[in-house]
XYZ file of C-alpha atoms in Angstrom:
465
model
C -49.755 -105.698 -15.872
C -52.753 -105.935 -13.554
C -53.888 -108.647 -11.205
C -56.687 -108.971 -8.622
C -56.201 -110.843 -5.380
C -58.422 -112.461 -2.787
C -61.844 -111.618 -1.478
C -60.946 -107.933 -1.066
C -60.250 -107.688 -4.815
C -56.995 -105.857 -4.202
C -55.478 -104.642 -7.448
C -51.725 -104.608 -7.912
C -49.955 -103.086 -10.872
C -46.308 -103.827 -11.587
C -44.874 -101.495 -14.208
C -41.350 -101.758 -15.596
C -40.080 -98.181 -15.675
C -36.512 -98.775 -16.825
C -34.319 -101.450 -18.355
C -30.542 -101.173 -18.185
C -27.442 -103.290 -18.593
C -25.010 -103.265 -15.656
C -21.393 -103.951 -16.542
C -18.293 -104.422 -14.381
C -16.936 -101.030 -13.366
C -13.312 -102.092 -13.755
C -12.405 -105.479 -15.190
C -8.750 -104.778 -14.397
C -9.656 -105.826 -10.873
C -10.042 -109.377 -12.155
C -6.823 -109.502 -14.200
C -5.544 -112.458 -12.175
C -8.652 -114.505 -12.972
C -8.621 -116.910 -15.963
C -10.174 -115.542 -19.156
C -12.123 -116.802 -20.913
C -13.793 -118.589 -18.048
C -13.934 -122.289 -18.896
C -16.945 -124.380 -18.013
C -16.420 -127.766 -16.419
C -17.957 -130.722 -18.209
C -20.502 -130.826 -15.369
C -21.564 -127.291 -16.400
C -21.625 -128.218 -20.069
C -24.261 -130.875 -19.479
C -26.588 -128.554 -17.544
C -29.283 -127.013 -19.770
C -29.622 -123.230 -19.818
C -32.382 -122.257 -17.392
C -32.794 -119.723 -14.589
C -32.964 -120.336 -10.838
C -35.028 -117.616 -9.101
C -35.087 -115.861 -5.740
C -37.164 -112.893 -4.505
C -36.359 -111.004 -1.306
C -38.610 -108.367 0.296
C -37.322 -105.492 2.464
C -39.301 -103.132 4.690
C -39.170 -99.420 3.924
C -38.593 -98.203 7.471
C -34.823 -98.733 7.397
C -34.042 -96.733 4.267
C -36.743 -94.215 3.285
C -35.623 -91.581 5.760
C -32.069 -91.400 4.440
C -32.303 -92.137 0.713
C -34.799 -91.502 -2.036
C -36.050 -94.501 -3.973
C -34.171 -93.277 -7.030
C -30.844 -93.032 -5.198
C -31.469 -96.442 -3.641
C -31.844 -97.994 -7.084
C -28.712 -96.186 -8.236
C -26.810 -97.498 -5.247
C -27.840 -101.077 -6.073
C -26.670 -100.653 -9.667
C -23.314 -99.184 -8.635
C -22.670 -101.881 -6.043
C -23.639 -104.601 -8.535
C -21.210 -103.107 -11.049
C -18.439 -103.230 -8.430
C -19.391 -106.791 -7.476
C -19.126 -107.942 -11.086
C -15.436 -106.990 -11.067
C -14.898 -109.951 -8.746
C -17.596 -112.235 -10.175
C -16.944 -111.444 -13.835
C -18.336 -114.662 -15.442
C -21.821 -113.507 -14.430
C -21.382 -110.524 -16.761
C -20.439 -112.582 -19.820
C -22.070 -114.873 -22.362
C -21.646 -118.561 -23.158
C -19.601 -119.410 -26.248
C -19.917 -122.821 -27.917
C -21.033 -124.376 -24.621
C -17.341 -124.374 -23.676
C -16.485 -121.063 -22.056
C -17.715 -117.604 -21.074
C -16.299 -114.408 -22.523
C -17.635 -111.022 -23.743
C -17.691 -109.816 -20.139
C -18.898 -106.366 -21.190
C -22.278 -107.812 -22.256
C -23.408 -107.233 -18.683
C -26.361 -108.040 -16.429
C -29.927 -106.957 -17.344
C -31.318 -104.757 -14.557
C -35.021 -103.881 -14.524
C -36.578 -101.292 -12.243
C -40.306 -101.550 -11.557
C -42.939 -99.540 -9.736
C -45.552 -101.483 -7.742
C -48.870 -99.691 -7.258
C -49.750 -100.953 -3.804
C -48.280 -101.172 -0.319
C -45.920 -104.065 0.261
C -47.607 -105.195 3.479
C -50.970 -105.373 1.699
C -49.421 -107.509 -1.010
C -47.604 -109.829 1.404
C -50.714 -110.342 3.510
C -52.609 -111.635 0.463
C -50.031 -114.436 0.052
C -50.711 -115.045 -3.646
C -48.020 -117.441 -4.879
C -48.985 -116.995 -8.542
C -48.170 -113.275 -8.396
C -44.498 -113.736 -7.486
C -43.236 -114.121 -11.053
C -44.078 -110.455 -11.642
C -41.070 -109.645 -9.449
C -38.665 -111.748 -11.523
C -36.792 -110.586 -14.649
C -36.950 -114.026 -16.305
C -39.211 -117.054 -16.458
C -37.787 -119.578 -13.957
C -36.825 -123.171 -14.775
C -37.721 -122.784 -18.422
C -35.552 -124.033 -21.266
C -33.911 -120.956 -22.794
C -34.075 -121.188 -26.599
C -30.856 -119.206 -27.278
C -28.204 -120.182 -24.700
C -25.465 -118.010 -26.218
C -27.638 -114.908 -25.915
C -28.794 -115.621 -22.377
C -27.370 -113.515 -19.551
C -25.808 -115.389 -16.643
C -27.574 -113.146 -14.133
C -30.606 -110.846 -14.321
C -32.034 -108.512 -11.657
C -35.346 -106.758 -11.086
C -35.766 -104.167 -8.319
C -39.440 -103.437 -7.614
C -40.337 -100.447 -5.413
C -43.752 -100.356 -3.730
C -45.766 -97.188 -3.074
C -44.776 -97.374 0.590
C -41.052 -97.534 -0.254
C -40.731 -101.267 0.365
C -38.431 -103.121 -1.996
C -38.465 -106.521 -3.687
C -35.228 -107.721 -5.256
C -35.802 -110.478 -7.811
C -32.755 -112.415 -8.976
C -32.473 -115.016 -11.729
C -29.158 -116.831 -12.117
C -28.309 -119.181 -14.947
C -28.010 -122.734 -13.690
C -25.523 -123.249 -16.510
C -22.779 -121.590 -14.477
C -23.840 -121.705 -10.841
C -25.255 -123.872 -8.101
C -26.319 -122.557 -4.694
C -22.806 -122.680 -3.271
C -21.629 -120.439 -6.127
C -24.430 -117.908 -5.742
C -24.145 -117.414 -1.981
C -20.844 -115.429 -2.047
C -22.046 -113.430 -5.071
C -25.164 -112.256 -3.234
C -23.236 -111.653 -0.004
C -20.656 -109.502 -1.800
C -23.382 -107.454 -3.485
C -25.123 -106.922 -0.144
C -21.908 -105.796 1.575
C -20.969 -103.517 -1.340
C -24.401 -101.876 -1.119
C -24.006 -101.042 2.548
C -24.685 -104.209 4.485
C -22.723 -105.229 7.593
C -19.033 -105.537 6.843
C -17.962 -109.140 6.725
C -15.333 -111.195 4.980
C -16.830 -112.625 1.809
C -14.853 -115.418 0.124
C -13.917 -114.848 -3.494
C -14.895 -117.626 -5.854
C -12.304 -119.950 -7.335
C -12.870 -119.799 -11.100
C -10.254 -122.298 -12.262
C -10.105 -125.509 -10.220
C -13.386 -127.175 -11.221
C -12.478 -127.120 -14.921
C -8.805 -127.986 -14.360
C -7.325 -131.126 -15.992
C -7.294 -132.948 -12.649
C -10.983 -132.360 -11.960
C -13.730 -131.935 -14.603
C -12.093 -130.462 -17.730
C -14.420 -129.160 -20.474
C -14.993 -131.171 -23.624
C -14.755 -129.636 -27.087
C -17.391 -132.028 -28.374
C -20.368 -133.385 -26.417
C -22.283 -136.400 -27.736
C -25.606 -135.007 -28.940
C -27.327 -138.184 -27.815
C -26.223 -137.472 -24.242
C -27.300 -133.818 -24.412
C -30.731 -134.857 -25.698
C -31.027 -137.504 -23.007
C -30.259 -134.993 -20.260
C -32.769 -132.491 -21.644
C -35.473 -135.152 -21.871
C -35.069 -135.726 -18.134
C -34.954 -132.005 -17.260
C -37.892 -130.784 -19.324
C -41.369 -131.808 -20.369
C -43.301 -130.442 -23.299
C -46.880 -131.409 -22.513
C -47.778 -130.951 -18.839
C -49.112 -127.906 -17.006
C -47.322 -127.307 -13.726
C -48.434 -125.710 -10.463
C -46.246 -124.403 -7.628
C -47.307 -124.461 -3.995
C -45.541 -123.540 -0.752
C -45.866 -125.940 2.190
C -44.474 -125.043 5.602
C -43.311 -127.642 8.116
C -42.827 -126.081 11.531
C -40.051 -127.238 13.833
C -42.323 -129.674 15.658
C -43.497 -131.308 12.426
C -39.919 -131.665 11.182
C -38.854 -133.264 14.478
C -41.790 -135.704 14.357
C -41.032 -136.715 10.767
C -37.366 -137.225 11.605
C -38.442 -139.511 14.435
C -40.741 -141.465 12.104
C -37.894 -141.789 9.591
C -35.604 -143.571 12.068
C -34.743 -147.222 11.500
C -32.007 -149.739 12.129
C -30.508 -148.629 8.818
C -30.652 -144.906 9.670
C -30.772 -143.884 13.307
C -30.202 -140.145 12.695
C -32.193 -139.064 9.604
C -31.622 -135.485 8.489
C -34.353 -132.932 7.877
C -33.894 -133.367 4.150
C -34.089 -137.167 4.274
C -37.240 -137.115 6.386
C -38.994 -134.451 4.323
C -37.959 -135.920 0.976
C -39.220 -139.345 1.990
C -42.485 -137.878 3.287
C -43.168 -135.709 0.225
C -42.223 -138.522 -2.175
C -44.517 -140.952 -0.375
C -47.529 -138.670 -0.755
C -46.683 -137.639 -4.331
C -46.614 -141.312 -5.304
C -49.951 -141.834 -3.562
C -51.453 -138.965 -5.563
C -50.025 -140.426 -8.766
C -51.674 -143.789 -8.047
C -55.041 -142.047 -7.723
C -54.642 -140.454 -11.169
C -53.232 -143.440 -13.059
C -55.242 -146.111 -11.257
C -52.108 -148.169 -10.659
C -48.552 -147.712 -9.336
C -46.062 -146.023 -11.669
C -42.273 -146.311 -11.845
C -40.809 -143.503 -9.761
C -37.422 -141.787 -9.663
C -36.416 -139.597 -6.719
C -33.421 -137.361 -7.464
C -31.365 -135.506 -4.851
C -28.650 -132.944 -5.574
C -25.393 -133.640 -3.687
C -22.548 -131.126 -3.363
C -19.332 -132.989 -4.277
C -16.690 -130.310 -3.597
C -15.382 -132.084 -0.501
C -15.348 -135.466 -2.207
C -12.928 -134.709 -5.040
C -9.250 -135.714 -5.028
C -7.557 -133.313 -4.648
C -10.363 -131.671 -2.720
C -11.945 -128.657 -4.385
C -12.212 -125.482 -2.331
C -15.653 -124.870 -0.852
C -15.738 -121.639 -2.871
C -15.188 -123.337 -6.237
C -17.488 -121.869 -8.887
C -19.765 -123.955 -11.056
C -22.289 -126.761 -10.883
C -20.252 -129.010 -8.661
C -22.952 -131.440 -7.698
C -24.303 -134.786 -8.787
C -27.841 -136.054 -8.618
C -28.300 -139.301 -6.755
C -31.337 -141.377 -7.574
C -33.669 -143.794 -5.886
C -35.415 -145.673 -8.687
C -38.560 -147.674 -7.952
C -40.231 -149.869 -10.557
C -43.976 -150.483 -10.595
C -43.746 -153.319 -8.082
C -41.569 -151.317 -5.712
C -43.847 -148.303 -6.047
C -46.818 -150.522 -5.240
C -45.139 -151.518 -2.004
C -44.613 -147.904 -0.922
C -48.114 -147.734 0.502
C -47.077 -150.391 2.994
C -43.539 -149.115 3.526
C -42.977 -146.777 6.417
C -41.277 -143.434 5.931
C -38.182 -145.013 7.447
C -37.753 -147.279 4.422
C -37.695 -144.414 1.970
C -35.366 -142.363 4.171
C -32.956 -145.291 4.358
C -32.978 -145.706 0.579
C -32.256 -141.994 0.167
C -29.328 -142.211 2.610
C -27.878 -145.234 0.832
C -28.100 -143.502 -2.550
C -26.144 -140.517 -1.213
C -23.528 -142.733 0.454
C -22.703 -144.286 -2.906
C -21.435 -140.882 -4.022
C -18.124 -141.074 -2.153
C -14.555 -139.989 -2.875
C -13.669 -143.223 -4.651
C -16.681 -142.904 -6.932
C -16.011 -139.226 -7.685
C -12.353 -139.923 -8.481
C -13.437 -142.132 -11.401
C -15.177 -139.093 -12.911
C -12.112 -136.846 -12.752
C -9.203 -136.252 -15.075
C -8.546 -137.325 -18.655
C -10.959 -140.263 -18.728
C -13.510 -138.965 -16.239
C -15.906 -137.656 -18.864
C -16.004 -141.003 -20.669
C -16.837 -142.774 -17.420
C -19.467 -140.148 -16.597
C -21.082 -140.555 -20.015
C -21.290 -144.318 -19.591
C -22.832 -144.001 -16.135
C -25.334 -141.328 -17.127
C -26.390 -143.072 -20.311
C -26.864 -146.342 -18.478
C -28.871 -144.737 -15.687
C -31.006 -142.573 -17.922
C -31.651 -145.334 -20.417
C -32.808 -147.559 -17.562
C -35.032 -144.772 -16.268
C -36.494 -143.928 -19.655
C -36.855 -147.628 -20.373
C -39.519 -147.714 -17.713
C -42.756 -146.579 -19.294
C -43.645 -143.028 -18.301
C -41.840 -142.833 -14.943
C -42.688 -140.098 -12.453
C -39.526 -138.097 -11.707
C -39.203 -135.877 -8.614
C -36.094 -133.716 -8.189
C -35.230 -132.316 -4.756
C -32.749 -129.566 -3.893
C -31.959 -128.030 -0.516
C -31.326 -124.290 -0.114
C -31.218 -124.585 3.675
C -27.553 -123.547 3.779
C -27.843 -120.375 1.667
C -28.659 -117.974 4.549
C -31.247 -116.131 2.478
C -32.881 -114.752 5.614
C -29.647 -113.008 6.636
C -29.000 -111.158 3.355
C -28.682 -107.535 4.550
C -28.061 -104.749 2.017
C -27.930 -102.153 4.772
C -31.672 -101.977 5.378
C -31.883 -104.842 7.846
C -32.748 -108.444 7.150
C -35.547 -109.379 4.736
C -39.072 -109.488 6.090
C -39.853 -112.364 3.701
C -38.374 -114.259 0.780
C -39.874 -116.453 -1.914
C -38.715 -118.559 -4.823
C -41.241 -118.243 -7.650
C -44.887 -118.052 -8.587
C -44.700 -120.901 -11.053
C -42.081 -122.704 -13.080
C -41.830 -122.406 -16.833
C -44.087 -124.582 -18.996
C -41.250 -126.975 -19.829
C -40.374 -127.658 -16.180
C -40.689 -131.019 -14.445
C -41.563 -131.934 -10.867
C -39.287 -129.857 -8.611
C -39.069 -129.474 -4.840
C -36.894 -126.878 -3.089
C -36.286 -126.494 0.626
C -35.563 -123.175 2.326
C -35.622 -122.015 5.920
C -38.707 -120.362 7.317
C -38.363 -116.662 8.043
C -38.659 -117.288 11.775
C -38.076 -120.350 13.923
C -36.535 -123.635 12.843
C -39.121 -124.764 10.313
C -38.666 -125.645 6.649
C -40.540 -124.383 3.598
C -41.024 -126.849 0.746
C -41.669 -125.098 -2.577
C -43.294 -127.870 -4.582
C -43.868 -127.760 -8.349
C -45.955 -130.645 -9.710
C -48.139 -131.483 -12.680
C -51.413 -129.646 -12.026
C -53.501 -132.837 -11.885
C -51.088 -134.320 -9.389
C -51.042 -131.116 -7.351
C -54.838 -131.013 -7.130
C -54.733 -134.276 -5.163
C -51.464 -133.659 -3.342
C -52.461 -130.301 -1.842
C -55.711 -131.752 -0.480
C -54.212 -134.881 1.112
C -55.320 -134.756 4.787
C -52.489 -137.038 5.936
C -49.958 -134.755 4.279
C -51.590 -131.607 5.641
C -51.449 -133.048 9.156
C -47.755 -132.110 9.061
C -47.576 -129.341 6.444
C -49.447 -126.034 6.245
C -50.381 -124.893 2.756
C -49.052 -121.381 2.144
C -49.561 -119.779 5.569
C -49.414 -115.983 5.862
C -46.138 -114.533 4.612
C -45.963 -111.839 7.305
């Protein structure tokens, strides 16, 4: 595939030169793990789609000691060893209940990139990033039982630089699940020796927590998918960078009597939501109902408490729902009001609340809550829905395979055509800033990315290196 970039008309060609399947080298290593691996009911309700990540490594730390071919071989061998300990990522979903067939393996693509990595990174073309991914991100997969749980693409530039693209199925993993997987793979490849926690593959789906259901109400599945996907809009992804000073200023603006210590996420989510709603008003000509979703890790809130290394989608989405009248007031509401509403929504997800969702009757309670919430949301005519997720704790910038830390990392070029409005936070490569990777409807993005008040705090896609 060919693509031209920027005023210099640089041409980059990414060619897939091999496709393989990587399987666990010795599944006997995981004999003490439960097989088949059972999904929790929280996993069962998550649609099958891929979360992406792309990490770029300089050539100077590896080209003198290893050929590119042996480097690729080393990554395959270390991934095979890693899958012994993270075996569900090598299997396939069965009946939306469990994972087995662990010898199906992980697709592993190797690609050659006909340009120098530094030249590519200096052009900072967001749209080009999907060429380094093995799957289309955040797109509804049509055949869930055929979908791999993990897919890898290793792209080697002419200069010897490397891009590792990873797509993990959101059906089986949230960020807290993926972090030890990636760390183990990095250490097994030759990264700094460190103790990597093994994942707990049994507690989340245990009878006392979120046991799987043999039958899911189709009405609930359809309701969840209608919130997660759209079928008509064209989406655009942009990267906005808030430096440390901007984040500190927004946190100060977000303070109120209700919240005297707003977090980075609360301040940024309130700020982005405020300006997205303003852009929406310009398009529609009037305020629209708005729903702001935040993902909350609930491992520490369960009774008994789940280990931090519990595998699965162990999070809930909290929501701030604003009807037309409330959305109309946003223009006059300070950032502090939105931040306070976000804090209050998260505080409602406490141990007592989570305990009602656990055990024998937990799923029934969860169904009632979700159906009530989603019916209320969908009952509002054409609401705007914005979903936020923080990757600030994943330590992407420290992922060392033995060649030093990444020189840059990205998420994706664009989401799949069925995606909805998504916002992800990750740390900047240097300093204490935050990158917001924002995917919005293209009409909304055209206004959002040119909002001078927004750009007073955020820089649109500054140089990657």
